[in-house]
mmCIF file of C-alpha atoms in Angstrom:
data_model
loop_
_atom_site.group_PDB
_atom_site.id
_atom_site.type_symbol
_atom_site.label_atom_id
_atom_site.label_comp_id
_atom_site.label_asym_id
_atom_site.label_seq_id
_atom_site.Cartn_x
_atom_site.Cartn_y
_atom_site.Cartn_z
ATOM 1 C CA MET A 99 -12.556 -1.034 -30.449
ATOM 2 C CA ALA A 100 -15.665 -1.231 -29.846
ATOM 3 C CA THR A 101 -16.971 0.991 -27.074
ATOM 4 C CA ASN A 102 -19.963 -1.230 -25.293
ATOM 5 C CA PHE A 103 -23.289 2.000 -24.884
ATOM 6 C CA VAL A 104 -24.796 0.192 -22.257
ATOM 7 C CA ALA A 105 -25.713 2.218 -19.761
ATOM 8 C CA ASN A 106 -25.291 1.686 -15.671
ATOM 9 C CA THR A 107 -26.929 3.517 -12.873
ATOM 10 C CA GLU A 108 -24.894 4.920 -10.927
ATOM 11 C CA LEU A 109 -25.800 5.952 -6.441
ATOM 12 C CA SER A 110 -23.786 8.941 -6.273
ATOM 13 C CA ARG A 111 -22.730 9.967 -2.605
ATOM 14 C CA CYS A 112 -22.340 13.729 -1.201
ATOM 15 C CA PHE A 113 -22.286 13.982 2.552
ATOM 16 C CA ALA A 114 -21.853 17.526 3.849
ATOM 17 C CA VAL A 115 -18.301 18.940 5.487
ATOM 18 C CA SER A 116 -18.941 18.641 8.632
ATOM 19 C CA THR A 117 -16.633 21.540 9.806
ATOM 20 C CA ILE A 118 -14.583 19.456 12.403
ATOM 21 C CA PRO A 119 -12.020 17.809 11.244
ATOM 22 C CA SER A 120 -13.840 14.389 12.049
ATOM 23 C CA CYS A 121 -14.845 11.159 10.376
ATOM 24 C CA GLN A 122 -17.640 10.815 13.277
ATOM 25 C CA LYS A 123 -20.126 13.736 11.656
ATOM 26 C CA VAL A 124 -19.308 12.404 7.676
ATOM 27 C CA TYR A 125 -22.689 10.852 7.238
ATOM 28 C CA ILE A 126 -25.087 13.804 8.664
ATOM 29 C CA THR A 127 -26.431 14.897 5.916
ATOM 30 C CA GLN A 128 -26.782 13.260 2.315
ATOM 31 C CA ARG A 129 -27.925 14.028 -0.845
ATOM 32 C CA TYR A 130 -28.587 11.348 -3.304
ATOM 33 C CA LEU A 131 -28.128 11.926 -7.850
ATOM 34 C CA TYR A 132 -29.693 8.794 -10.007
ATOM 35 C CA ARG A 133 -27.685 9.801 -13.390
ATOM 36 C CA ARG A 134 -26.920 7.744 -16.835
ATOM 37 C CA THR A 135 -23.114 6.685 -17.166
ATOM 38 C CA PHE A 136 -21.602 4.383 -19.570
ATOM 39 C CA ASP A 137 -19.601 1.511 -19.042
ATOM 40 C CA CYS A 138 -15.944 1.849 -19.805
ATOM 41 C CA LEU A 139 -12.908 0.028 -18.687
ATOM 42 C CA SER A 140 -10.363 2.463 -16.731
ATOM 43 C CA LYS A 141 -6.755 1.809 -15.744
ATOM 44 C CA ARG A 142 -5.730 2.938 -12.470
ATOM 45 C CA PHE A 143 -1.735 4.404 -12.207
ATOM 46 C CA GLN A 144 -1.085 6.276 -9.342
ATOM 47 C CA LEU A 145 -0.305 9.786 -8.831
ATOM 48 C CA LEU A 146 2.734 10.294 -8.529
ATOM 49 C CA SER A 147 4.997 13.853 -7.379
ATOM 50 C CA VAL A 148 5.421 16.175 -9.871
ATOM 51 C CA ALA A 149 9.296 17.629 -7.789
ATOM 52 C CA ALA A 150 10.141 13.875 -8.232
ATOM 53 C CA GLU A 151 13.559 13.811 -10.873
ATOM 54 C CA GLU A 152 15.024 10.260 -9.350
ATOM 55 C CA GLU A 153 15.117 7.248 -12.214
ATOM 56 C CA GLY A 154 17.668 6.060 -10.683
ATOM 57 C CA ALA A 155 18.326 1.545 -10.978
ATOM 58 C CA ARG A 156 16.000 0.028 -9.450
ATOM 59 C CA ARG A 157 18.253 -3.129 -9.101
ATOM 60 C CA ILE A 158 18.694 -6.108 -6.502
ATOM 61 C CA THR A 159 22.268 -7.168 -5.070
ATOM 62 C CA LYS A 160 22.228 -11.029 -4.338
ATOM 63 C CA ASN A 161 23.876 -11.523 -0.895
ATOM 64 C CA SER A 162 22.687 -13.619 1.962
ATOM 65 C CA LEU A 163 19.397 -15.380 1.768
ATOM 66 C CA ILE A 164 15.905 -14.847 3.708
ATOM 67 C CA CYS A 165 15.944 -18.279 5.122
ATOM 68 C CA SER A 166 17.009 -20.562 3.815
ATOM 69 C CA MET A 167 15.970 -21.936 0.723
ATOM 70 C CA SER A 168 18.684 -24.550 -0.661
ATOM 71 C CA LYS A 169 15.762 -27.343 2.138
ATOM 72 C CA ASN A 170 12.165 -26.872 2.377
ATOM 73 C CA ASN A 171 9.560 -28.191 5.076
ATOM 74 C CA PHE A 172 8.420 -29.922 2.244
ATOM 75 C CA GLY A 173 11.228 -32.638 1.852
ATOM 76 C CA GLY A 174 14.326 -32.722 0.239
ATOM 77 C CA SER A 175 15.951 -29.638 -2.585
ATOM 78 C CA ALA A 176 13.724 -27.343 -3.783
ATOM 79 C CA ASP A 177 13.498 -27.202 -7.593
ATOM 80 C CA LYS A 178 13.725 -24.002 -9.081
ATOM 81 C CA ALA A 179 11.055 -24.687 -11.732
ATOM 82 C CA ASP A 180 8.344 -24.867 -8.354
ATOM 83 C CA ASN A 181 9.594 -21.873 -7.339
ATOM 84 C CA LEU A 182 6.830 -19.344 -7.849
ATOM 85 C CA THR A 183 6.536 -15.774 -8.403
ATOM 86 C CA TYR A 184 4.375 -12.875 -8.959
ATOM 87 C CA LYS A 185 4.342 -13.206 -12.621
ATOM 88 C CA ASP A 186 3.656 -16.251 -12.509
ATOM 89 C CA ALA A 187 0.784 -15.509 -9.802
ATOM 90 C CA GLY A 188 -1.168 -13.003 -12.786
ATOM 91 C CA VAL A 189 1.117 -10.075 -11.973
ATOM 92 C CA ASN A 190 3.690 -8.675 -13.963
ATOM 93 C CA ILE A 191 6.242 -6.001 -12.336
ATOM 94 C CA ASP A 192 7.950 -5.037 -14.946
ATOM 95 C CA ALA A 193 5.444 -4.362 -16.985
ATOM 96 C CA GLY A 194 3.737 -1.477 -14.923
ATOM 97 C CA SER A 195 7.534 -0.453 -14.554
ATOM 98 C CA GLU A 196 6.760 -0.070 -18.351
ATOM 99 C CA LEU A 197 3.527 2.079 -18.838
ATOM 100 C CA VAL A 198 4.789 4.843 -15.427
ATOM 101 C CA ARG A 199 7.796 5.321 -17.814
ATOM 102 C CA ARG A 200 5.391 5.816 -20.705
ATOM 103 C CA ILE A 201 3.179 8.232 -18.294
ATOM 104 C CA ALA A 202 6.531 9.931 -17.397
ATOM 105 C CA LYS A 203 6.567 10.999 -21.300
ATOM 106 C CA MET A 204 3.185 12.465 -21.504
ATOM 107 C CA ALA A 205 3.100 13.979 -17.893
ATOM 108 C CA PRO A 206 6.968 15.017 -17.196
ATOM 109 C CA GLY A 207 8.167 14.776 -13.410
ATOM 110 C CA ILE A 208 6.388 11.485 -12.029
ATOM 111 C CA GLY A 209 7.780 9.464 -10.255
ATOM 112 C CA GLY A 210 6.805 10.506 -6.053
ATOM 113 C CA PHE A 211 4.067 8.342 -3.916
ATOM 114 C CA GLY A 212 1.226 11.153 -4.320
ATOM 115 C CA GLY A 213 1.046 14.394 -6.898
ATOM 116 C CA LEU A 214 1.837 17.954 -5.468
ATOM 117 C CA PHE A 215 -0.809 20.759 -7.242
ATOM 118 C CA PRO A 216 0.698 24.138 -5.545
ATOM 119 C CA LEU A 217 -1.485 26.541 -3.754
ATOM 120 C CA GLY A 218 -0.176 29.250 -2.326
ATOM 121 C CA ASP A 219 2.293 28.761 0.534
ATOM 122 C CA SER A 220 0.987 25.593 0.421
ATOM 123 C CA TYR A 221 0.904 22.121 -1.917
ATOM 124 C CA LEU A 222 -2.213 20.229 -2.132
ATOM 125 C CA VAL A 223 -0.861 16.845 -2.074
ATOM 126 C CA ALA A 224 -3.211 13.626 -3.831
ATOM 127 C CA GLY A 225 -3.261 9.710 -3.857
ATOM 128 C CA THR A 226 -5.558 6.834 -5.337
ATOM 129 C CA ASP A 227 -5.494 3.610 -5.001
ATOM 130 C CA GLY A 228 -7.520 -0.146 -4.425
ATOM 131 C CA VAL A 229 -6.553 -3.053 -2.141
ATOM 132 C CA GLY A 230 -6.015 -5.255 -4.991
ATOM 133 C CA THR A 231 -7.368 -8.979 -4.780
ATOM 134 C CA LYS A 232 -7.750 -8.945 -1.202
ATOM 135 C CA LEU A 233 -11.140 -8.453 -2.017
ATOM 136 C CA LYS A 234 -11.052 -12.205 -2.583
ATOM 137 C CA LEU A 235 -10.282 -13.006 1.076
ATOM 138 C CA ALA A 236 -12.658 -10.835 2.551
ATOM 139 C CA PHE A 237 -15.371 -12.581 -0.398
ATOM 140 C CA GLU A 238 -13.874 -15.826 1.246
ATOM 141 C CA THR A 239 -13.245 -14.969 5.261
ATOM 142 C CA GLY A 240 -16.431 -12.344 5.160
ATOM 143 C CA ILE A 241 -14.746 -9.919 6.454
ATOM 144 C CA HIS A 242 -15.680 -6.790 5.263
ATOM 145 C CA ASP A 243 -15.712 -4.257 8.883
ATOM 146 C CA THR A 244 -11.510 -3.604 7.688
ATOM 147 C CA ILE A 245 -10.952 -3.659 3.833
ATOM 148 C CA GLY A 246 -12.409 -0.039 3.929
ATOM 149 C CA ILE A 247 -9.154 0.572 6.519
ATOM 150 C CA ASP A 248 -6.557 -0.950 3.866
ATOM 151 C CA LEU A 249 -8.310 0.932 1.306
ATOM 152 C CA VAL A 250 -8.069 4.923 3.418
ATOM 153 C CA ALA A 251 -3.902 2.988 4.487
ATOM 154 C CA MET A 252 -2.445 2.912 0.954
ATOM 155 C CA SER A 253 -4.012 6.503 0.068
ATOM 156 C CA VAL A 254 -2.868 8.211 2.903
ATOM 157 C CA ASN A 255 0.507 6.246 3.659
ATOM 158 C CA ASP A 256 1.340 7.306 -0.228
ATOM 159 C CA ILE A 257 0.995 10.626 0.262
ATOM 160 C CA VAL A 258 2.211 11.348 3.918
ATOM 161 C CA THR A 259 5.372 10.692 2.197
ATOM 162 C CA SER A 260 5.608 14.143 1.280
ATOM 163 C CA GLY A 261 5.211 15.332 4.587
ATOM 164 C CA ALA A 262 1.854 16.338 3.896
ATOM 165 C CA LYS A 263 -1.625 15.666 6.410
ATOM 166 C CA PRO A 264 -4.203 13.606 4.957
ATOM 167 C CA LEU A 265 -7.256 16.571 4.879
ATOM 168 C CA PHE A 266 -10.302 13.777 3.063
ATOM 169 C CA VAL A 267 -10.181 10.947 1.559
ATOM 170 C CA LEU A 268 -12.563 10.103 -1.066
ATOM 171 C CA ASP A 269 -14.036 6.517 -2.278
ATOM 172 C CA TYR A 270 -15.667 4.483 -4.994
ATOM 173 C CA PHE A 271 -17.928 1.387 -4.104
ATOM 174 C CA ALA A 272 -18.959 -0.761 -7.182
ATOM 175 C CA THR A 273 -20.510 -4.076 -7.258
ATOM 176 C CA SER A 274 -23.851 -5.507 -9.302
ATOM 177 C CA HIS A 275 -25.795 -5.691 -6.663
ATOM 178 C CA LEU A 276 -25.734 -3.474 -4.329
ATOM 179 C CA ASP A 277 -25.958 -5.188 -0.603
ATOM 180 C CA VAL A 278 -27.188 -2.655 1.846
ATOM 181 C CA ASP A 279 -25.777 -4.273 5.011
ATOM 182 C CA LEU A 280 -21.858 -5.414 3.456
ATOM 183 C CA ALA A 281 -22.422 -2.344 1.668
ATOM 184 C CA GLU A 282 -22.168 -0.043 5.201
ATOM 185 C CA LYS A 283 -19.543 -2.385 7.187
ATOM 186 C CA VAL A 284 -17.542 -1.420 4.371
ATOM 187 C CA ILE A 285 -17.856 2.358 4.903
ATOM 188 C CA LYS A 286 -16.885 1.548 8.714
ATOM 189 C CA GLY A 287 -14.445 0.328 8.131
ATOM 190 C CA ILE A 288 -13.298 3.096 5.735
ATOM 191 C CA VAL A 289 -14.437 5.550 8.799
ATOM 192 C CA ASP A 290 -12.187 3.377 11.071
ATOM 193 C CA GLY A 291 -9.434 4.485 8.995
ATOM 194 C CA CYS A 292 -10.055 8.273 8.226
ATOM 195 C CA GLN A 293 -10.508 8.598 12.341
ATOM 196 C CA GLN A 294 -7.275 6.607 12.175
ATOM 197 C CA SER A 295 -5.598 9.731 9.856
ATOM 198 C CA ASP A 296 -7.459 12.792 11.108
ATOM 199 C CA CYS A 297 -9.149 12.967 8.227
ATOM 200 C CA THR A 298 -12.916 13.511 7.411
ATOM 201 C CA LEU A 299 -14.656 10.663 4.693
ATOM 202 C CA LEU A 300 -16.368 13.723 2.596
ATOM 203 C CA GLY A 301 -18.003 11.536 0.574
ATOM 204 C CA GLY A 302 -17.982 9.309 -2.807
ATOM 205 C CA GLU A 303 -19.157 6.869 -4.908
ATOM 206 C CA THR A 304 -21.591 3.706 -4.823
ATOM 207 C CA ALA A 305 -22.156 2.115 -8.649
ATOM 208 C CA GLU A 306 -24.526 -0.911 -9.014
ATOM 209 C CA MET A 307 -23.550 -2.144 -12.249
ATOM 210 C CA PRO A 308 -25.500 -4.999 -12.670
ATOM 211 C CA ASP A 309 -23.611 -8.630 -14.519
ATOM 212 C CA PHE A 310 -20.537 -6.341 -13.969
ATOM 213 C CA TYR A 311 -19.445 -8.648 -11.118
ATOM 214 C CA ALA A 312 -20.241 -11.966 -9.796
ATOM 215 C CA ASP A 313 -23.057 -12.717 -6.611
ATOM 216 C CA GLY A 314 -21.956 -11.591 -3.335
ATOM 217 C CA GLU A 315 -18.398 -9.806 -5.268
ATOM 218 C CA TYR A 316 -17.357 -5.546 -4.667
ATOM 219 C CA ASP A 317 -14.780 -2.708 -6.025
ATOM 220 C CA LEU A 318 -13.033 -0.565 -4.001
ATOM 221 C CA SER A 319 -10.890 2.718 -4.954
ATOM 222 C CA GLY A 320 -10.180 4.915 -2.856
ATOM 223 C CA PHE A 321 -8.142 9.091 -3.101
ATOM 224 C CA ALA A 322 -7.111 11.037 -0.603
ATOM 225 C CA VAL A 323 -5.914 14.169 -0.661
ATOM 226 C CA GLY A 324 -3.723 16.050 1.836
ATOM 227 C CA ILE A 325 -1.526 19.713 2.641
ATOM 228 C CA VAL A 326 1.689 21.157 3.084
ATOM 229 C CA LYS A 327 4.338 23.531 3.609
ATOM 230 C CA LYS A 328 6.352 24.304 0.390
ATOM 231 C CA ASP A 329 9.219 24.690 2.296
ATOM 232 C CA SER A 330 8.838 21.365 4.160
ATOM 233 C CA VAL A 331 8.186 19.067 1.406
ATOM 234 C CA ILE A 332 9.890 15.943 2.232
ATOM 235 C CA ASP A 333 12.114 15.597 -1.253
ATOM 236 C CA GLY A 334 14.982 12.854 -0.820
ATOM 237 C CA LYS A 335 17.055 15.614 -1.885
ATOM 238 C CA ASN A 336 18.906 16.783 0.932
ATOM 239 C CA ILE A 337 19.991 12.651 1.589
ATOM 240 C CA LYS A 338 23.723 11.938 2.132
ATOM 241 C CA VAL A 339 26.135 8.814 2.378
ATOM 242 C CA GLY A 340 25.875 7.659 6.157
ATOM 243 C CA ASP A 341 21.799 9.213 6.949
ATOM 244 C CA VAL A 342 20.199 5.776 9.041
ATOM 245 C CA LEU A 343 16.944 4.119 7.690
ATOM 246 C CA ILE A 344 14.290 4.199 10.245
ATOM 247 C CA GLY A 345 11.672 1.321 9.610
ATOM 248 C CA LEU A 346 8.183 1.197 10.717
ATOM 249 C CA PRO A 347 6.629 -2.225 11.789
ATOM 250 C CA SER A 348 3.743 -3.751 9.528
ATOM 251 C CA SER A 349 0.864 -5.469 10.243
ATOM 252 C CA GLY A 350 1.666 -8.169 7.926
ATOM 253 C CA VAL A 351 1.218 -8.392 4.191
ATOM 254 C CA HIS A 352 -1.516 -5.121 3.822
ATOM 255 C CA SER A 353 -2.229 -5.099 0.079
ATOM 256 C CA ASN A 354 -0.205 -5.958 -1.923
ATOM 257 C CA GLY A 355 0.929 -9.239 -3.405
ATOM 258 C CA PHE A 356 -2.422 -10.854 -2.688
ATOM 259 C CA SER A 357 -2.508 -12.587 -6.241
ATOM 260 C CA LEU A 358 0.909 -14.129 -4.968
ATOM 261 C CA VAL A 359 -0.609 -15.565 -2.065
ATOM 262 C CA ARG A 360 -3.928 -16.964 -3.290
ATOM 263 C CA ARG A 361 -1.337 -18.589 -6.059
ATOM 264 C CA VAL A 362 0.594 -19.832 -2.994
ATOM 265 C CA LEU A 363 -2.555 -20.614 -0.447
ATOM 266 C CA ALA A 364 -4.325 -23.033 -3.685
ATOM 267 C CA ARG A 365 -0.427 -24.863 -3.383
ATOM 268 C CA SER A 366 -0.335 -25.552 -0.306
ATOM 269 C CA GLY A 367 -2.987 -27.616 0.333
ATOM 270 C CA LEU A 368 -4.552 -25.166 3.051
ATOM 271 C CA SER A 369 -7.447 -23.380 3.519
ATOM 272 C CA LEU A 370 -8.360 -19.847 5.324
ATOM 273 C CA LYS A 371 -9.101 -21.310 8.272
ATOM 274 C CA ASP A 372 -6.335 -23.909 8.968
ATOM 275 C CA LYS A 373 -4.189 -22.465 11.616
ATOM 276 C CA LEU A 374 -0.624 -20.481 10.431
ATOM 277 C CA PRO A 375 1.344 -23.409 10.805
ATOM 278 C CA GLY A 376 3.231 -22.255 14.260
ATOM 279 C CA GLU A 377 0.940 -20.041 15.559
ATOM 280 C CA ALA A 378 -2.513 -19.618 17.130
ATOM 281 C CA CYS A 379 -3.863 -17.342 14.377
ATOM 282 C CA THR A 380 -6.157 -18.699 11.222
ATOM 283 C CA LEU A 381 -4.109 -18.823 7.521
ATOM 284 C CA GLY A 382 -7.531 -15.558 7.208
ATOM 285 C CA GLU A 383 -6.891 -13.940 10.471
ATOM 286 C CA ALA A 384 -2.913 -13.932 9.745
ATOM 287 C CA LEU A 385 -3.359 -12.179 5.917
ATOM 288 C CA MET A 386 -6.567 -10.087 6.844
ATOM 289 C CA ALA A 387 -4.267 -7.638 9.171
ATOM 290 C CA PRO A 388 -5.862 -4.409 7.907
ATOM 291 C CA THR A 389 -3.140 -2.385 7.120
ATOM 292 C CA VAL A 390 -1.013 -0.010 9.399
ATOM 293 C CA ILE A 391 -1.910 3.495 9.276
ATOM 294 C CA TYR A 392 1.396 5.317 9.764
ATOM 295 C CA VAL A 393 0.297 8.918 8.771
ATOM 296 C CA LYS A 394 0.195 10.499 13.132
ATOM 297 C CA GLN A 395 3.257 8.762 13.387
ATOM 298 C CA VAL A 396 5.402 9.601 10.343
ATOM 299 C CA LEU A 397 3.820 13.233 11.265
ATOM 300 C CA ASP A 398 5.839 13.277 15.173
ATOM 301 C CA PHE A 399 8.551 12.016 13.876
ATOM 302 C CA ILE A 400 8.292 15.021 10.438
ATOM 303 C CA SER A 401 8.125 17.495 13.790
ATOM 304 C CA LYS A 402 10.731 16.692 15.595
ATOM 305 C CA GLY A 403 14.093 17.353 12.191
ATOM 306 C CA GLY A 404 15.948 15.600 9.967
ATOM 307 C CA VAL A 405 13.598 13.347 8.477
ATOM 308 C CA LYS A 406 14.958 13.337 4.891
ATOM 309 C CA GLY A 407 13.259 10.631 2.806
ATOM 310 C CA ILE A 408 10.030 8.623 2.877
ATOM 311 C CA ALA A 409 9.297 5.409 1.034
ATOM 312 C CA HIS A 410 6.115 3.372 1.447
ATOM 313 C CA ILE A 411 6.757 -0.742 0.771
ATOM 314 C CA THR A 412 3.402 -1.204 -1.058
ATOM 315 C CA GLY A 413 3.912 -3.730 -4.375
ATOM 316 C CA GLY A 414 8.057 -3.771 -5.473
ATOM 317 C CA GLY A 415 8.766 -4.015 -2.040
ATOM 318 C CA PHE A 416 12.096 -2.958 -1.121
ATOM 319 C CA THR A 417 13.956 -3.144 -4.550
ATOM 320 C CA ASP A 418 11.585 -0.549 -6.466
ATOM 321 C CA ASN A 419 10.390 1.361 -3.425
ATOM 322 C CA ILE A 420 13.361 2.651 -1.714
ATOM 323 C CA PRO A 421 15.161 3.586 -4.503
ATOM 324 C CA ARG A 422 12.327 6.214 -5.489
ATOM 325 C CA VAL A 423 13.618 8.671 -2.161
ATOM 326 C CA PHE A 424 17.419 8.802 -3.577
ATOM 327 C CA PRO A 425 19.370 11.015 -5.133
ATOM 328 C CA LYS A 426 21.079 9.816 -8.838
ATOM 329 C CA GLY A 427 24.204 8.201 -7.334
ATOM 330 C CA LEU A 428 23.090 6.669 -3.833
ATOM 331 C CA GLY A 429 21.932 3.447 -2.581
ATOM 332 C CA ALA A 430 20.577 1.856 0.611
ATOM 333 C CA ALA A 431 21.939 -0.629 2.355
ATOM 334 C CA ILE A 432 19.980 -3.284 4.250
ATOM 335 C CA TYR A 433 20.455 -4.954 7.861
ATOM 336 C CA ASN A 434 19.332 -8.511 7.049
ATOM 337 C CA ASP A 435 18.465 -9.789 10.504
ATOM 338 C CA SER A 436 18.274 -5.722 11.641
ATOM 339 C CA TRP A 437 13.865 -6.340 12.787
ATOM 340 C CA GLU A 438 11.654 -9.169 13.139
ATOM 341 C CA VAL A 439 9.903 -10.958 10.338
ATOM 342 C CA PRO A 440 6.307 -11.679 10.876
ATOM 343 C CA PRO A 441 6.066 -15.370 10.441
ATOM 344 C CA VAL A 442 3.740 -15.611 7.825
ATOM 345 C CA PHE A 443 5.785 -13.991 4.948
ATOM 346 C CA LYS A 444 8.609 -17.347 6.555
ATOM 347 C CA TRP A 445 5.085 -19.904 5.582
ATOM 348 C CA ILE A 446 4.356 -17.813 1.827
ATOM 349 C CA GLN A 447 8.020 -18.251 1.272
ATOM 350 C CA GLU A 448 8.133 -21.814 2.605
ATOM 351 C CA ALA A 449 5.026 -23.202 1.235
ATOM 352 C CA GLY A 450 5.361 -21.139 -2.278
ATOM 353 C CA ARG A 451 8.827 -22.083 -2.575
ATOM 354 C CA ILE A 452 9.640 -17.837 -3.249
ATOM 355 C CA GLU A 453 13.122 -16.851 -4.253
ATOM 356 C CA ASP A 454 14.316 -14.592 -1.635
ATOM 357 C CA ALA A 455 14.499 -11.480 -4.633
ATOM 358 C CA GLU A 456 10.702 -11.960 -5.064
ATOM 359 C CA MET A 457 9.920 -11.875 -2.558
ATOM 360 C CA ARG A 458 11.469 -8.622 -1.303
ATOM 361 C CA ARG A 459 10.137 -7.281 -4.695
ATOM 362 C CA THR A 460 7.003 -8.308 -3.662
ATOM 363 C CA PHE A 461 5.800 -8.150 -0.539
ATOM 364 C CA ASN A 462 6.908 -5.688 2.605
ATOM 365 C CA MET A 463 8.192 -8.460 4.691
ATOM 366 C CA GLY A 464 7.347 -6.551 8.537
ATOM 367 C CA ILE A 465 8.503 -3.631 6.934
ATOM 368 C CA GLY A 466 5.952 -1.409 6.114
ATOM 369 C CA MET A 467 7.549 1.982 5.894
ATOM 370 C CA VAL A 468 11.328 3.219 5.408
ATOM 371 C CA LEU A 469 12.377 6.968 6.851
ATOM 372 C CA VAL A 470 14.964 8.429 5.623
ATOM 373 C CA VAL A 471 17.165 10.064 8.528
ATOM 374 C CA SER A 472 20.171 11.694 9.719
ATOM 375 C CA PRO A 473 22.240 9.814 12.101
ATOM 376 C CA GLU A 474 21.332 12.604 14.994
ATOM 377 C CA ALA A 475 17.363 11.541 14.275
ATOM 378 C CA SER A 476 17.367 7.924 13.875
ATOM 379 C CA LEU A 477 18.830 8.334 18.009
ATOM 380 C CA ARG A 478 16.463 10.003 19.153
ATOM 381 C CA ILE A 479 13.898 8.375 17.064
ATOM 382 C CA LEU A 480 14.854 5.145 17.997
ATOM 383 C CA GLU A 481 15.399 6.561 22.417
ATOM 384 C CA ASP A 482 12.310 7.486 22.273
ATOM 385 C CA GLU A 483 10.854 4.162 21.245
ATOM 386 C CA HIS A 484 10.758 3.244 25.288
ATOM 387 C CA GLY A 485 11.468 -0.347 24.182
ATOM 388 C CA ALA A 486 8.284 -0.528 22.778
ATOM 389 C CA ILE A 487 9.401 -2.045 19.050
ATOM 390 C CA SER A 488 7.652 0.013 17.179
ATOM 391 C CA ALA A 489 11.170 1.619 15.293
ATOM 392 C CA TYR A 490 13.969 -0.164 14.220
ATOM 393 C CA ARG A 491 17.402 0.319 12.037
ATOM 394 C CA ILE A 492 17.140 -1.590 9.384
ATOM 395 C CA GLY A 493 20.328 0.189 7.434
ATOM 396 C CA GLU A 494 21.719 2.557 5.576
ATOM 397 C CA VAL A 495 22.087 4.750 2.781
ATOM 398 C CA VAL A 496 25.182 4.139 0.654
ATOM 399 C CA GLY A 497 26.928 5.500 -2.427
ATOM 400 C CA GLY A 498 25.824 3.338 -5.776
ATOM 401 C CA GLU A 499 22.127 2.913 -6.427
ATOM 402 C CA GLY A 500 19.417 0.496 -5.800
ATOM 403 C CA VAL A 501 19.276 -1.676 -2.715
ATOM 404 C CA SER A 502 21.783 -4.259 -1.505
ATOM 405 C CA TYR A 503 21.593 -7.059 2.153
ATOM 406 C CA HIS A 504 24.285 -7.491 4.487
#
């Protein structure tokens, strides 16, 4: 493969480290360095836990429907040939799983949501992620001040699954021509996300690469590091049959599945300015709702005891993410209708004529984080809500691998 040695100028951002763990002081001082770098093509793969051992089956038992697909709102029965899939939209989850399997041969022990690095009596826990093609909707809607929240959320939500408290975040912002006002809006969202996570934006990279991106477009990557005591790591090893699955509500699609969302939008004939059918908000507003940052809520639950495993529901949905926290031989039984599925998912499924299994393996379906807890802890968590709907009992741990719906 030929290598392109056309150099680009990248603008590095280095921020002074605040002695106070607050994002409000991150931009006190700045140092700008210019350096020559080369174009390169990189593939992202998620940092995964060195402690993870499970590789259980990634299967789903087809039982009941999320919403009936025998009939649809377009008149008549749905033709299976017209059913959209994530693969149709250009994303092959199976290929991604195969890449992780191959990486595991080179870096044994991967399989969790964050990478653990030993440091004294603690582990540093690191994660990295982006926001995918949700950026396309940001470009179309002009909503740039919340996409940074998504960026922070995707990484800090991953590392908190190990019980780690986020310490700091780094970001990477790349564009062909630097629009300072637009970039400021994006960075503001990143700072907001750090404040929600009680961590610091330590620094980042702004790369200006002419001709690499379309005018007005940019790409983002985020990196988070947290810390947890070795004797406090949440690793799922003590999960057993009868433990309870607690689901924390999502704000909507979050930051996964947008390639399929955009395909559905194109098929529907609607625009992002049109109202979400049956709702007061527009499709653009519903789809651009920022990802919920669960850090404070999850750490509070962990501090009270009884939390055995945590799954961040991102790409792969329930089907691929919940089994990642289980020991071999265990699976999840999900209770149908145990939480409110947001209207945006019902619209996506109907407009795209998407089958239930595909929805469950692509989207969070209204649950952005799943905690596996003891029955006693589940009662405390649900009673502590005092009527506020911020946690649901969505299922239980059963014998046999995979995820089933009842």
